[in-house]
PDB file of C-alpha atoms in Angstrom:
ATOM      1  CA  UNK A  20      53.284  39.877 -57.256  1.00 85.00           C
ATOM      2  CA  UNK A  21      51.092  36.843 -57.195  1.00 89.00           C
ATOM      3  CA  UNK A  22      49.840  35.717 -53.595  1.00 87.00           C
ATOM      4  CA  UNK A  23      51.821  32.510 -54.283  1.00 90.00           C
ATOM      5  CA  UNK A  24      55.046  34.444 -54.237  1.00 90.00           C
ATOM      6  CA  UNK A  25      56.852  36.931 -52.688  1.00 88.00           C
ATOM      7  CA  UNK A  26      57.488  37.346 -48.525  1.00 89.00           C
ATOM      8  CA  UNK A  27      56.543  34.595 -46.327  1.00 95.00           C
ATOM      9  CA  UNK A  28      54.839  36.963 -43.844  1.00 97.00           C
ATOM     10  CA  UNK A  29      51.797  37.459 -42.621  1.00 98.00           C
ATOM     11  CA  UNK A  30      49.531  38.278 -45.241  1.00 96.00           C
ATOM     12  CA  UNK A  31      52.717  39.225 -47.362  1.00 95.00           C
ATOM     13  CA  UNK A  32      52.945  42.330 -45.730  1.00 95.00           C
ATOM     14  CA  UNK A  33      56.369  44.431 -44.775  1.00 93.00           C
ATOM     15  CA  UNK A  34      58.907  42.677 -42.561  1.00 94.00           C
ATOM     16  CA  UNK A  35      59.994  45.110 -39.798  1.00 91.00           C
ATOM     17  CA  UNK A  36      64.031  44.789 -40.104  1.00 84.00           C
ATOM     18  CA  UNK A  37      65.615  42.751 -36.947  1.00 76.00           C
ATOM     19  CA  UNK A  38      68.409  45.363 -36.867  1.00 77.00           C
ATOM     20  CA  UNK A  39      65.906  48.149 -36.808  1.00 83.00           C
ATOM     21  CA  UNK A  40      64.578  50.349 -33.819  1.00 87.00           C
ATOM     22  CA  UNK A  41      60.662  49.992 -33.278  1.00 87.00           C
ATOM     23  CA  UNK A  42      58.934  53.114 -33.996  1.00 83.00           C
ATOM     24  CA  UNK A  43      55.973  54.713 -33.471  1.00 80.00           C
ATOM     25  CA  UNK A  44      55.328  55.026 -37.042  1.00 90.00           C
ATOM     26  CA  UNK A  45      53.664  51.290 -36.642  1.00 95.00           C
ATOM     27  CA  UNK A  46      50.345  50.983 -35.413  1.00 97.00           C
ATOM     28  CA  UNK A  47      49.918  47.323 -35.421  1.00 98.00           C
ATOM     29  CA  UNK A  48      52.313  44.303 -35.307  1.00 97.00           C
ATOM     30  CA  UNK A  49      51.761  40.579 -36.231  1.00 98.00           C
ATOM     31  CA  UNK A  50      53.778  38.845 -33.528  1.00 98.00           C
ATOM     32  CA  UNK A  51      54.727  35.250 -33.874  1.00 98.00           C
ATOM     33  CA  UNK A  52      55.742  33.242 -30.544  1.00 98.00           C
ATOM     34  CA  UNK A  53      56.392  30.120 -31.432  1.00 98.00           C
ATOM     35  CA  UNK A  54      56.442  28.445 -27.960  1.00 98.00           C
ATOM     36  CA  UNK A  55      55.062  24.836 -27.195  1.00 98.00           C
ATOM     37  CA  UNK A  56      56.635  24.204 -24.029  1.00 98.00           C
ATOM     38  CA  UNK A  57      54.014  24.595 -21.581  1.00 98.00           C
ATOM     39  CA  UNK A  58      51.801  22.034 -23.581  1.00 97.00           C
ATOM     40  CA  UNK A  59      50.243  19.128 -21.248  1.00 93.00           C
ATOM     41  CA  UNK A  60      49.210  16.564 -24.205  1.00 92.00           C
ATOM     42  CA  UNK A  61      50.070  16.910 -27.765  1.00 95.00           C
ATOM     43  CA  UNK A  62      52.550  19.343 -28.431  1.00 96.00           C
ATOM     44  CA  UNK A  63      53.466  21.156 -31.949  1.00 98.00           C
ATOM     45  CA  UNK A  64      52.158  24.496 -31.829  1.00 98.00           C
ATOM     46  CA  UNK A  65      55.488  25.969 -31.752  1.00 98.00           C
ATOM     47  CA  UNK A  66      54.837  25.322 -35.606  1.00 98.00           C
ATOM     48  CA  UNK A  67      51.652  27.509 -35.341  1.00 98.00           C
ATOM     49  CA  UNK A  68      53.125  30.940 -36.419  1.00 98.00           C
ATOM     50  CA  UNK A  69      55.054  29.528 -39.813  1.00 98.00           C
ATOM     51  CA  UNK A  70      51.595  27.419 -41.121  1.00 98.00           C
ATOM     52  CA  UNK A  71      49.701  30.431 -39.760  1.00 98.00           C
ATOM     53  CA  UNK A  72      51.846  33.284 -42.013  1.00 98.00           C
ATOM     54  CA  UNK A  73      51.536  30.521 -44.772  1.00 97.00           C
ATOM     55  CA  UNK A  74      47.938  30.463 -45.163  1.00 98.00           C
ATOM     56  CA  UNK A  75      47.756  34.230 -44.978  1.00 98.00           C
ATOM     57  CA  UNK A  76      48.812  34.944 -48.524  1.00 96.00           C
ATOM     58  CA  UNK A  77      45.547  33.490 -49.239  1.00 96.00           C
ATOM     59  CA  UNK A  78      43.792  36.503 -47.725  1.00 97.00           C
ATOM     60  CA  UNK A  79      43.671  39.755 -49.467  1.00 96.00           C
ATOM     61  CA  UNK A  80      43.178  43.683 -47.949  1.00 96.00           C
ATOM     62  CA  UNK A  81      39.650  44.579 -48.019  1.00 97.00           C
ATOM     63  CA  UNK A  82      37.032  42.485 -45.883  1.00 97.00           C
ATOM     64  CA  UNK A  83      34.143  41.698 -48.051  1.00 96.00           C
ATOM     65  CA  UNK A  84      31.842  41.398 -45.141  1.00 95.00           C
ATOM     66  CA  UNK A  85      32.207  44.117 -42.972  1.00 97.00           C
ATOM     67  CA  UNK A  86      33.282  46.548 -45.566  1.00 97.00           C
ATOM     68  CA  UNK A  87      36.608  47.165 -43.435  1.00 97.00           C
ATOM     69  CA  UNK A  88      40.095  48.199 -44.662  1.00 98.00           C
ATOM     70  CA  UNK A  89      42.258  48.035 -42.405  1.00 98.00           C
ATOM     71  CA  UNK A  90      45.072  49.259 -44.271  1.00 97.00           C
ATOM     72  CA  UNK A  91      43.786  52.106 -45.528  1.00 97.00           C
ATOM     73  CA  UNK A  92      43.995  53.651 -42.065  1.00 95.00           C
ATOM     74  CA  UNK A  93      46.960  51.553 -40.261  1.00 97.00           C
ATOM     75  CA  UNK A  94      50.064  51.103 -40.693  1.00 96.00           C
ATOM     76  CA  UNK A  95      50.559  47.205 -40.179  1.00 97.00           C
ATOM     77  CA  UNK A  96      54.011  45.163 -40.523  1.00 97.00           C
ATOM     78  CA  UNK A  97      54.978  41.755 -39.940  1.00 97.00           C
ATOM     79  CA  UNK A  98      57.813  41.988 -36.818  1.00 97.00           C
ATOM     80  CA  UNK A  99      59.007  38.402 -36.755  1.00 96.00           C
ATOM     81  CA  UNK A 100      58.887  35.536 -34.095  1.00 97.00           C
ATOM     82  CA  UNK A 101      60.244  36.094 -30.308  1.00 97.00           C
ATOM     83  CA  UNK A 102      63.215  34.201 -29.749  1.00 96.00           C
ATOM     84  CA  UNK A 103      62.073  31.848 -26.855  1.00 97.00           C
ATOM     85  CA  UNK A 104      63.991  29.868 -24.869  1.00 97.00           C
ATOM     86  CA  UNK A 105      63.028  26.043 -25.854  1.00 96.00           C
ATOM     87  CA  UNK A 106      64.374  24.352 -23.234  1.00 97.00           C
ATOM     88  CA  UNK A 107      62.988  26.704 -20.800  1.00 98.00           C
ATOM     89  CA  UNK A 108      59.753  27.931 -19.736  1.00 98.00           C
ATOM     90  CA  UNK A 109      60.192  30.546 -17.266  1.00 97.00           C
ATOM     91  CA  UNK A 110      63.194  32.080 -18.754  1.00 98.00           C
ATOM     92  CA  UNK A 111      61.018  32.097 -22.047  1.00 98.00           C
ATOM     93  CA  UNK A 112      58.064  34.485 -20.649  1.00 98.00           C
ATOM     94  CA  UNK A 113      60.473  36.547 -19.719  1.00 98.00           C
ATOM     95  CA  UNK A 114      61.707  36.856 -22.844  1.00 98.00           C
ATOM     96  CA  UNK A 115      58.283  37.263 -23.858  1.00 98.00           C
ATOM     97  CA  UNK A 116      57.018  39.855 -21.630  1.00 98.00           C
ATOM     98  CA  UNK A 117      60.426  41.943 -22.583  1.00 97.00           C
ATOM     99  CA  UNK A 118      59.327  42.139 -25.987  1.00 97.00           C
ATOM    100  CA  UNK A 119      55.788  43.075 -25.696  1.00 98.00           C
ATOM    101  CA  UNK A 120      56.914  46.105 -23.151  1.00 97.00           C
ATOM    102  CA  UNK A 121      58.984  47.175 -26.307  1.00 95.00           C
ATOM    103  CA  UNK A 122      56.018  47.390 -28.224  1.00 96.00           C
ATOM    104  CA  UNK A 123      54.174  49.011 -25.614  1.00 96.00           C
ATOM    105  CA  UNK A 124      56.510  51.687 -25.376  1.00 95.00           C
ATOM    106  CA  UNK A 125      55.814  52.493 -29.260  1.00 95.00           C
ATOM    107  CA  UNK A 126      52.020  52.475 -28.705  1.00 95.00           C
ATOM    108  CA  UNK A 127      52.156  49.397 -30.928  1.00 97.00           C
ATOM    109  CA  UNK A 128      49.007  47.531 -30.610  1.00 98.00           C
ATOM    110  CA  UNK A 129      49.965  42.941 -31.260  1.00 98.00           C
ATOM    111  CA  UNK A 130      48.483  40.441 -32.946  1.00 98.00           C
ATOM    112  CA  UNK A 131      49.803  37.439 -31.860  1.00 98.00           C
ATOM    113  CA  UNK A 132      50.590  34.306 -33.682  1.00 98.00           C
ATOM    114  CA  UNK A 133      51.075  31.435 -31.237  1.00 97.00           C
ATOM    115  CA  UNK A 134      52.147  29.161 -29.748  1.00 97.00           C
ATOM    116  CA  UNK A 135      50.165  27.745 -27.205  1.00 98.00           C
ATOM    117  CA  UNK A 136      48.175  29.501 -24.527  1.00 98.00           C
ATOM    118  CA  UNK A 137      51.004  29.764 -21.879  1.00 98.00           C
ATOM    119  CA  UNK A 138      52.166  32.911 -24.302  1.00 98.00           C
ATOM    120  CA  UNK A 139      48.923  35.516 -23.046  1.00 98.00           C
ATOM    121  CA  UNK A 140      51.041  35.725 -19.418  1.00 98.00           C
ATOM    122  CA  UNK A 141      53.477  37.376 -20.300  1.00 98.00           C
ATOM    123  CA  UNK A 142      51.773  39.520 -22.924  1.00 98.00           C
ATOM    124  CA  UNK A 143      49.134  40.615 -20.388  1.00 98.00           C
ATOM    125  CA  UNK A 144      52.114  41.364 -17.814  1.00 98.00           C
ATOM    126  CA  UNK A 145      53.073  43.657 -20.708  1.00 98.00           C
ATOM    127  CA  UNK A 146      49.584  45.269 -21.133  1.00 98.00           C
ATOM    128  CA  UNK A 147      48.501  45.943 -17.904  1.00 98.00           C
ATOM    129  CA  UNK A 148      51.989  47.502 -16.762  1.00 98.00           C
ATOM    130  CA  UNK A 149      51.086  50.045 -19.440  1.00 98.00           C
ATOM    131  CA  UNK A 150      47.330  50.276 -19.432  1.00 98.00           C
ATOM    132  CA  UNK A 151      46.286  48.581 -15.711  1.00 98.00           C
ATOM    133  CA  UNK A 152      44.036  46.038 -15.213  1.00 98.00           C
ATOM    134  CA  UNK A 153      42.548  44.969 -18.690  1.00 98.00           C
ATOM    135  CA  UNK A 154      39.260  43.444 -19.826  1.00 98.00           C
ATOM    136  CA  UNK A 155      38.923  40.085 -21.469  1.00 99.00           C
ATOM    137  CA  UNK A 156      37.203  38.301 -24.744  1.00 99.00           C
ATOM    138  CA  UNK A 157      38.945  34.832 -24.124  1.00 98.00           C
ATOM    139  CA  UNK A 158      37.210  32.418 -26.762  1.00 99.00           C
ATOM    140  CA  UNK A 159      38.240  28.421 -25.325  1.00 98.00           C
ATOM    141  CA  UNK A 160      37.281  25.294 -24.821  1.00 98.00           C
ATOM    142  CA  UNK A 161      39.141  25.865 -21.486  1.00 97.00           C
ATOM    143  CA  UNK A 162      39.108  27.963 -18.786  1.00 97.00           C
ATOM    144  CA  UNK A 163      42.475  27.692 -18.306  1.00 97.00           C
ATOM    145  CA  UNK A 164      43.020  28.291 -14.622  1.00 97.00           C
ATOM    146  CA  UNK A 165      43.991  25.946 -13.359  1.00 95.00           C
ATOM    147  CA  UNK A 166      45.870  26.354 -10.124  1.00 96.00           C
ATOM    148  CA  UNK A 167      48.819  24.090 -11.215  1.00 95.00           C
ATOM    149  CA  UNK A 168      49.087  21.054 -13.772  1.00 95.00           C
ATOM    150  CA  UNK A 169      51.518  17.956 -12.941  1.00 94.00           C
ATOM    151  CA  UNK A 170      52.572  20.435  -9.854  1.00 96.00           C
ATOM    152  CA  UNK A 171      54.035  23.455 -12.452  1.00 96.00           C
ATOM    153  CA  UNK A 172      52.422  27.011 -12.059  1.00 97.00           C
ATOM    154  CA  UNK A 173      52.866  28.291 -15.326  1.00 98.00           C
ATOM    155  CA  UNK A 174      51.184  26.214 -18.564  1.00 98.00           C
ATOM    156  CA  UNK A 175      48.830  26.534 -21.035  1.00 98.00           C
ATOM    157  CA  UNK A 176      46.287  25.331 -18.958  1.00 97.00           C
ATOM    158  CA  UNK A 177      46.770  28.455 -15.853  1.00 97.00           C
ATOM    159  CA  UNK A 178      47.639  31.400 -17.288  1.00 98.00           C
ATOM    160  CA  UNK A 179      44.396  33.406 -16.228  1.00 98.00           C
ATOM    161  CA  UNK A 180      44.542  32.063 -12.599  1.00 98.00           C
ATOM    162  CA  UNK A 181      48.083  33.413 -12.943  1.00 98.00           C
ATOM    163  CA  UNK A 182      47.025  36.956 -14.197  1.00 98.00           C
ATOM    164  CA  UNK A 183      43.993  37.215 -11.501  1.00 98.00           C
ATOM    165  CA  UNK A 184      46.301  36.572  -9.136  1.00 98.00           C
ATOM    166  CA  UNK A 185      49.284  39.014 -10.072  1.00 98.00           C
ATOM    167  CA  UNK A 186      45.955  41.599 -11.003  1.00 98.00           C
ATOM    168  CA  UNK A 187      46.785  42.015 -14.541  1.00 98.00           C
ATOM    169  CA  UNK A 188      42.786  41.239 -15.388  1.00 98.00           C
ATOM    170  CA  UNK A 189      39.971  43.500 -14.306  1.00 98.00           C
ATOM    171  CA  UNK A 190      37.972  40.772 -13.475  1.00 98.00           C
ATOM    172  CA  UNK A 191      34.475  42.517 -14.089  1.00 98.00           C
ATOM    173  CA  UNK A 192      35.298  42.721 -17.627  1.00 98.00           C
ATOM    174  CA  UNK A 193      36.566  39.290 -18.001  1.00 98.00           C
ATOM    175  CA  UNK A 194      33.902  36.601 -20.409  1.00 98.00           C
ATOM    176  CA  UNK A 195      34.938  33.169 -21.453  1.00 98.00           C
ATOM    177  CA  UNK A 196      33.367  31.912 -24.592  1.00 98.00           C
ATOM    178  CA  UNK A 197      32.950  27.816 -25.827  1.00 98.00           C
ATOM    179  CA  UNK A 198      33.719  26.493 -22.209  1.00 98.00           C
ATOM    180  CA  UNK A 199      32.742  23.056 -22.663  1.00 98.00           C
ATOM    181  CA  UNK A 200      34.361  19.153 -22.275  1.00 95.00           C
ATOM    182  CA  UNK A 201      35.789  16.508 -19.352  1.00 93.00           C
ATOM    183  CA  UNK A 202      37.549  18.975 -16.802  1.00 89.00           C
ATOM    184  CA  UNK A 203      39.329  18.192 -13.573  1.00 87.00           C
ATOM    185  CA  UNK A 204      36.524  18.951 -11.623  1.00 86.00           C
ATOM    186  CA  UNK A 205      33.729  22.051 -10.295  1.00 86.00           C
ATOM    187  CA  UNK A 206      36.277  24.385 -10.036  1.00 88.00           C
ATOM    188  CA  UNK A 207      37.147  24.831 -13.696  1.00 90.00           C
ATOM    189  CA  UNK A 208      33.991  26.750 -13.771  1.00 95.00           C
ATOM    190  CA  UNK A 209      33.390  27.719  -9.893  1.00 96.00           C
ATOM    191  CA  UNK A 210      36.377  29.668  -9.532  1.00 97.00           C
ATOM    192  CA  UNK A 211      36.557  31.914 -12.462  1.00 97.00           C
ATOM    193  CA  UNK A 212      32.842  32.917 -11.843  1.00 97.00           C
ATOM    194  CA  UNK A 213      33.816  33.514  -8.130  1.00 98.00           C
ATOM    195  CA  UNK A 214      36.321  36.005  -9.802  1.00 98.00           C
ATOM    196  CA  UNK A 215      33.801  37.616 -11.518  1.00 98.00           C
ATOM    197  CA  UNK A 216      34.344  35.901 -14.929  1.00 98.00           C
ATOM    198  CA  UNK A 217      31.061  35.835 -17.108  1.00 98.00           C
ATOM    199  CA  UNK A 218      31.347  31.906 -18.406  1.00 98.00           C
ATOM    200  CA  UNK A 219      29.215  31.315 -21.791  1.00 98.00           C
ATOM    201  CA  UNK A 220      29.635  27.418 -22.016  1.00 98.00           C
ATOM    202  CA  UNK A 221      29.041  25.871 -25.682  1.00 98.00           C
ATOM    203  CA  UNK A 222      26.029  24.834 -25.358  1.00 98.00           C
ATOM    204  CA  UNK A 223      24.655  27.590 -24.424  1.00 98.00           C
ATOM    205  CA  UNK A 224      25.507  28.954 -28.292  1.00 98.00           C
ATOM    206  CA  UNK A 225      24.521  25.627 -29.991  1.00 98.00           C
ATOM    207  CA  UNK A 226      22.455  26.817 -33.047  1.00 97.00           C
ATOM    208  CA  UNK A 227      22.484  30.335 -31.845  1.00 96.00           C
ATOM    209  CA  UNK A 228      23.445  33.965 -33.731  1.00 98.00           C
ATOM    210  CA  UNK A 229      25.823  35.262 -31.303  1.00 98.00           C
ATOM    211  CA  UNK A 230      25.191  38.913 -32.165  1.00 98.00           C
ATOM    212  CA  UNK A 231      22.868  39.563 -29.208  1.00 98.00           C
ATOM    213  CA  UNK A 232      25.753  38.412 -26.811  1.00 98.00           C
ATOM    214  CA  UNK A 233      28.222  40.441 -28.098  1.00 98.00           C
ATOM    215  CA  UNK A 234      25.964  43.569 -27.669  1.00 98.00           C
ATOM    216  CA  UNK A 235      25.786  42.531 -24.125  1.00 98.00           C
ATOM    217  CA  UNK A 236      29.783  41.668 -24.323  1.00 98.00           C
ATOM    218  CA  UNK A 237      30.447  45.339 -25.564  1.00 98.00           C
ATOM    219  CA  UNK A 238      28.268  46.919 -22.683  1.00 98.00           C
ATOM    220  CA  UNK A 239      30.152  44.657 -20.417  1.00 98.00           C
ATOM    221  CA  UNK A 240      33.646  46.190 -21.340  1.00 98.00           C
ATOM    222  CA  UNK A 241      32.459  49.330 -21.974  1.00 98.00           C
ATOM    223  CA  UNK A 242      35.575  51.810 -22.700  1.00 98.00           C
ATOM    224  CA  UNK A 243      37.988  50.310 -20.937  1.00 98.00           C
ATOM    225  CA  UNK A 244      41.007  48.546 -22.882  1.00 98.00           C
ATOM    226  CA  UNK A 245      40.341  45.249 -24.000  1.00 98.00           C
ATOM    227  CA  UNK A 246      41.782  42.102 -24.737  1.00 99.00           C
ATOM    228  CA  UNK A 247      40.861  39.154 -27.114  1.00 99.00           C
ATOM    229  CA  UNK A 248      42.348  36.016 -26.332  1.00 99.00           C
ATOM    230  CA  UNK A 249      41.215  33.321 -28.883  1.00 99.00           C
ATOM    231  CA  UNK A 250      42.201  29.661 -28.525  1.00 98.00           C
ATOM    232  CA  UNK A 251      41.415  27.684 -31.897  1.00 98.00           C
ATOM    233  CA  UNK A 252      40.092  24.780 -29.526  1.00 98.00           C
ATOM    234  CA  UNK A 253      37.025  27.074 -29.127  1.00 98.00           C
ATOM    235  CA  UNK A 254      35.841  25.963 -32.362  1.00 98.00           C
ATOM    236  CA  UNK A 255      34.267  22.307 -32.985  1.00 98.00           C
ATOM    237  CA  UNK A 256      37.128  20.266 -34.314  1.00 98.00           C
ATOM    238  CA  UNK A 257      35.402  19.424 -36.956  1.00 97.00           C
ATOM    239  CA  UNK A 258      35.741  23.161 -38.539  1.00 98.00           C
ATOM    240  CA  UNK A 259      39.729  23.282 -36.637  1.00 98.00           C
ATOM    241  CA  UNK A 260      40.943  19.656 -35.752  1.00 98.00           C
ATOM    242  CA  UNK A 261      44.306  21.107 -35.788  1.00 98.00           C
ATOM    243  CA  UNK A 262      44.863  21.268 -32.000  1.00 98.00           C
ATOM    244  CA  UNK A 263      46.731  20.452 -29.184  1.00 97.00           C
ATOM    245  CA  UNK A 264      43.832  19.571 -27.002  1.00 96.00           C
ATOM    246  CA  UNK A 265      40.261  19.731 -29.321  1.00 97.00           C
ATOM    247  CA  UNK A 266      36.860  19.247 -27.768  1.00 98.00           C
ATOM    248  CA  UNK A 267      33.935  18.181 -29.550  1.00 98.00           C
ATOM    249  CA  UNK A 268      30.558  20.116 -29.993  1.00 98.00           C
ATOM    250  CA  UNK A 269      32.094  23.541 -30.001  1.00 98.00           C
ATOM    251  CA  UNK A 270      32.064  27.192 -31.625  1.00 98.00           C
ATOM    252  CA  UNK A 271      31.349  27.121 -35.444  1.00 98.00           C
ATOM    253  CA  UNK A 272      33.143  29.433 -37.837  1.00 98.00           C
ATOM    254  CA  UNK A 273      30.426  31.692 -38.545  1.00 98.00           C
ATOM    255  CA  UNK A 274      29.969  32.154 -34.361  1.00 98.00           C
ATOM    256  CA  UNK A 275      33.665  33.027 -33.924  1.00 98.00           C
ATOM    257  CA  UNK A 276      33.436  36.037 -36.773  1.00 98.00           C
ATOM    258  CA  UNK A 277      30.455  37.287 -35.039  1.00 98.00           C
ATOM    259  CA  UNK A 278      32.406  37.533 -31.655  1.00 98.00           C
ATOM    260  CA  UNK A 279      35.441  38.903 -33.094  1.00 98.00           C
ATOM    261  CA  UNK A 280      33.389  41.213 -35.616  1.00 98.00           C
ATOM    262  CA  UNK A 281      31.382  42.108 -32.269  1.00 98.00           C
ATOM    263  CA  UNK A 282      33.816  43.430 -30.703  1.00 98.00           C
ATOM    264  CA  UNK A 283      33.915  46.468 -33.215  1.00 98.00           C
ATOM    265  CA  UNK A 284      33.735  49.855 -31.216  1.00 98.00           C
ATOM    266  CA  UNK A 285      35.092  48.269 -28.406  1.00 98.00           C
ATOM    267  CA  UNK A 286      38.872  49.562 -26.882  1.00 98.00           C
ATOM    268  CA  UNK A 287      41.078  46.731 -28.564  1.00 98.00           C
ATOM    269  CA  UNK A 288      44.594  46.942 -27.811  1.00 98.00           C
ATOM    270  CA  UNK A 289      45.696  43.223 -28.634  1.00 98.00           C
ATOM    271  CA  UNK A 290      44.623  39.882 -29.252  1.00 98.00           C
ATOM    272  CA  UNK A 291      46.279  36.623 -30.032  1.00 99.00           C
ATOM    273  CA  UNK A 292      45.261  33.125 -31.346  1.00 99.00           C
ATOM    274  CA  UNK A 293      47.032  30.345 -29.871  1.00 98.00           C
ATOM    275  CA  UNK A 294      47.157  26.820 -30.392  1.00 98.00           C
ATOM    276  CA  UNK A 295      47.186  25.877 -33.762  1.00 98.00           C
ATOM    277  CA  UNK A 296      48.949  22.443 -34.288  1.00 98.00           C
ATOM    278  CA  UNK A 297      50.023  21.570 -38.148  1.00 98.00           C
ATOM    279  CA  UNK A 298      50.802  18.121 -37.393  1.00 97.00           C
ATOM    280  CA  UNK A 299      46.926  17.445 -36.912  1.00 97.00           C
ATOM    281  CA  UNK A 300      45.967  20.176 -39.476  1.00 96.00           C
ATOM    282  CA  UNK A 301      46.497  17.947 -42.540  1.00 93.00           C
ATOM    283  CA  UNK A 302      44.124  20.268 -44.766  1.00 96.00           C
ATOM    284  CA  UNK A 303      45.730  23.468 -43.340  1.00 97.00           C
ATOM    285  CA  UNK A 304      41.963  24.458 -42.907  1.00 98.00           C
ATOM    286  CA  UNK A 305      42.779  25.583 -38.917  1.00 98.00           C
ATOM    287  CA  UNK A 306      46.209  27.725 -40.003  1.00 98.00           C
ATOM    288  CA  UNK A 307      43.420  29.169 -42.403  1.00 98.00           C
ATOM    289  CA  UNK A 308      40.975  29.893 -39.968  1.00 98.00           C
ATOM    290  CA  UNK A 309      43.354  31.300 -37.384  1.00 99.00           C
ATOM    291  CA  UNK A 310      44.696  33.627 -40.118  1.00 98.00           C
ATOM    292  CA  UNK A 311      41.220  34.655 -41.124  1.00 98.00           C
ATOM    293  CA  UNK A 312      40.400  35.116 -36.982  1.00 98.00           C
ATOM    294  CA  UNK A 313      43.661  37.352 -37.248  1.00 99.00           C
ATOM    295  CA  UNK A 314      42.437  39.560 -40.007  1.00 98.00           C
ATOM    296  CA  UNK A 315      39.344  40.039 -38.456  1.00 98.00           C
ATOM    297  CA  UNK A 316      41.263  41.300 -35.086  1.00 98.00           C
ATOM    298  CA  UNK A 317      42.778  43.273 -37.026  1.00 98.00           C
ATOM    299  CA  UNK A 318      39.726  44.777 -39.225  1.00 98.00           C
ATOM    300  CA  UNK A 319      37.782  46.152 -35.791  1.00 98.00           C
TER     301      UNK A 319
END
C-alpha cells in the first residue's frame, strides 16, 4: 500500500480495536490525548495528535541512522485518542490517568501524542503507582512548575511542581533540557534546582554536540525507570514554529535526536511529545518533527 494511502494512524500501523480488551501481547502503544484545555496563550494543540499521525506515513520502519528496527523486536499498535472531557480539566486527567493505569496493567509501555503539557500529570500518576518514583528527560523551553497560573493548580505550565509534590518524580533523576526565555521570575529556575532538578538552559547547548551530556544524563538515571517528556517548544521555532508558546534561540533538530538517541540503554518506560499546534504549523514541518521525535522514542 502506498504511504499516501491506507490507515490514518500513526505511522500506518495496526489500530488496536475500541471494543477490544488490552493485552499483553502489545509492547508499545501510540497514545493520542488530544487535550488543549489547560493552555494559558494560544491554544490548538488538541489538533496535535491528528497532524501528528498525518505526517507519520511519511516515516518508514528501519532508522537509517542508528541502524534500529524497532519492529523487528516489538510489537507496536496505534490505540486511539483518550476521550477527554473538553469542557473540563480536572474531570479530564482523570480520565487520563484511568487509561494509562490500563496500560500499565498490560506492561504496555506509551508514546504519547499530545496535547499540551498538562497531559504528563496524569500519565506520571499512572507510572509511578506502578513503578514508584520515576526519573525524568523533560526537553522545554519551560520549566513548567509553576505553583499556579491565573490562580488554577493544574495547567500546562505546573505539572512537575504538581508531581514533586504528590512524589510521583524521583527528583535526583530529574534534568530539564532548552530552559530558556522571559519567565515570571527566579523561581522558574530556583525551585526546581532546590528539588534537585539538573537545569541545562539553551544556551548552555548553543553550537554544542550534545552527546557528552547525555553520557552524563544516562549515568544520572542509571537503571532506574525513566521518563522522556519532550515539549516541541524546546526546539528554536525556527526548526518547530508550530507552538502554543515558542521561544526563540532554542534546541536544533540535530540536538534533540542526540538526546532522545542518548537515551539508548537507559530504562524507558514512556515518553510523550506535547504541544504541537497546526494552526501555526503551516508547513506541517513541527507535526513532522514530533513524529520523527516519536520514532526515535520508540527506536531506543
Amino acid at each position: 500500500m502506498p504511504r499516501f494511502a491506507g490507515p490514518g494512524t500513526m505511522m500506518r500501523l495496526p489500530a488496536w480495536p475500541t471494543d477490544q480488551p488490552l493485552d499483553a501481547s502489545l509492547d508499545v502503544g501510540f497514545v493520542g490525548v488530544p487535550l488543549d484545555i489547560g493552555t494559558s496563550h494560544r491554544p490548538g494543540a488538541r489538533f496535535g495528535p491528528k497532524a501528528i499521525r498525518a505526517e507519520s506515513s511519511l516515516l518508514r520502519p528501519h532508522n537509517m541512522l542508528t541502524r534500529a528496527a524497532p519492529f523487528e523486536h516489538l510489537q507496536v499498535a496505534d490505540l486511539g485518542d483518550v476521550a477527554i472531557n473538553t469542557f473540563n480539566l480536572e474531570k479530564s486527567l482523570v480520565i487520563i490517568e484511568s487509561f494509562y493505569d490500563k496500560l500499565m496493567s498490560h506492561e504496555i509501555k506509551p508514546l504519547t501524542l499530545g496535547g499540551d503539557h498538562t497531559i504528563v500529570l496524569p500519565i506520571l500518576r499512572a507510572l509511578a503507582r506502578h513503578y514508584g518514583p520515576v526519573g525524568l528527560v523533560h526537553v522545554d523551553a519551560h520549566s513548567d512548575v509553576n505553583e499556579a497560573m491565573f490562580g488554577e493548580a493544574y495547567t500546562h505550565g505546573t505539572p512537575f511542581r504538581r508531581a514533586v509534590e504528590e512524589s510521583l518524580l524521583d527528583t535526583a533523576r530529574v534534568v530539564q533540557i532548552g530552559i530558556r526565555g522571559s519567565g515570571y521570575g527566579d523561581d522558574d529556575l530556583a525551585w526546581p534546582r532546590g528539588q534537585g532538578f539538573r537545569i541545562i538552559t539553551a544556551d548552555e547547548c548553543w553550537g554544542q554536540s550534545l552527546v557528552p551530556l547525555m553520557a552524563e544524563v544516562r549515568a544520572m538515571m542509571g537503571a532506574g525507570p525513566t521518563y522522556i517528556s519532550f515539549d516541541i517548544d524546546g526546539l528554536d521555532p525556527a526548526f518547530a514554529p508550530g507552538t502554543g508558546t515558542p521561544e526563540i534561540a532554542g534546541l536544533t533538530t540535530p540536538q534533540a535526536l542526540q538526546i532522545i538517541q542518548g537515551c539508548s540503554g537507559l530504562n524507558l518506560i514512556g515518553g510523550d511529545v506535547v504541544e504541537v499546534s497546526p494552526a501555526y504549523d503551516t508547513t506541517g514541518n513541527t507535526a513532522l518533527t514530533a513524529a520523527n521525535l516519536l520514532f526515535e522514542m520508540l527506536c531506543v
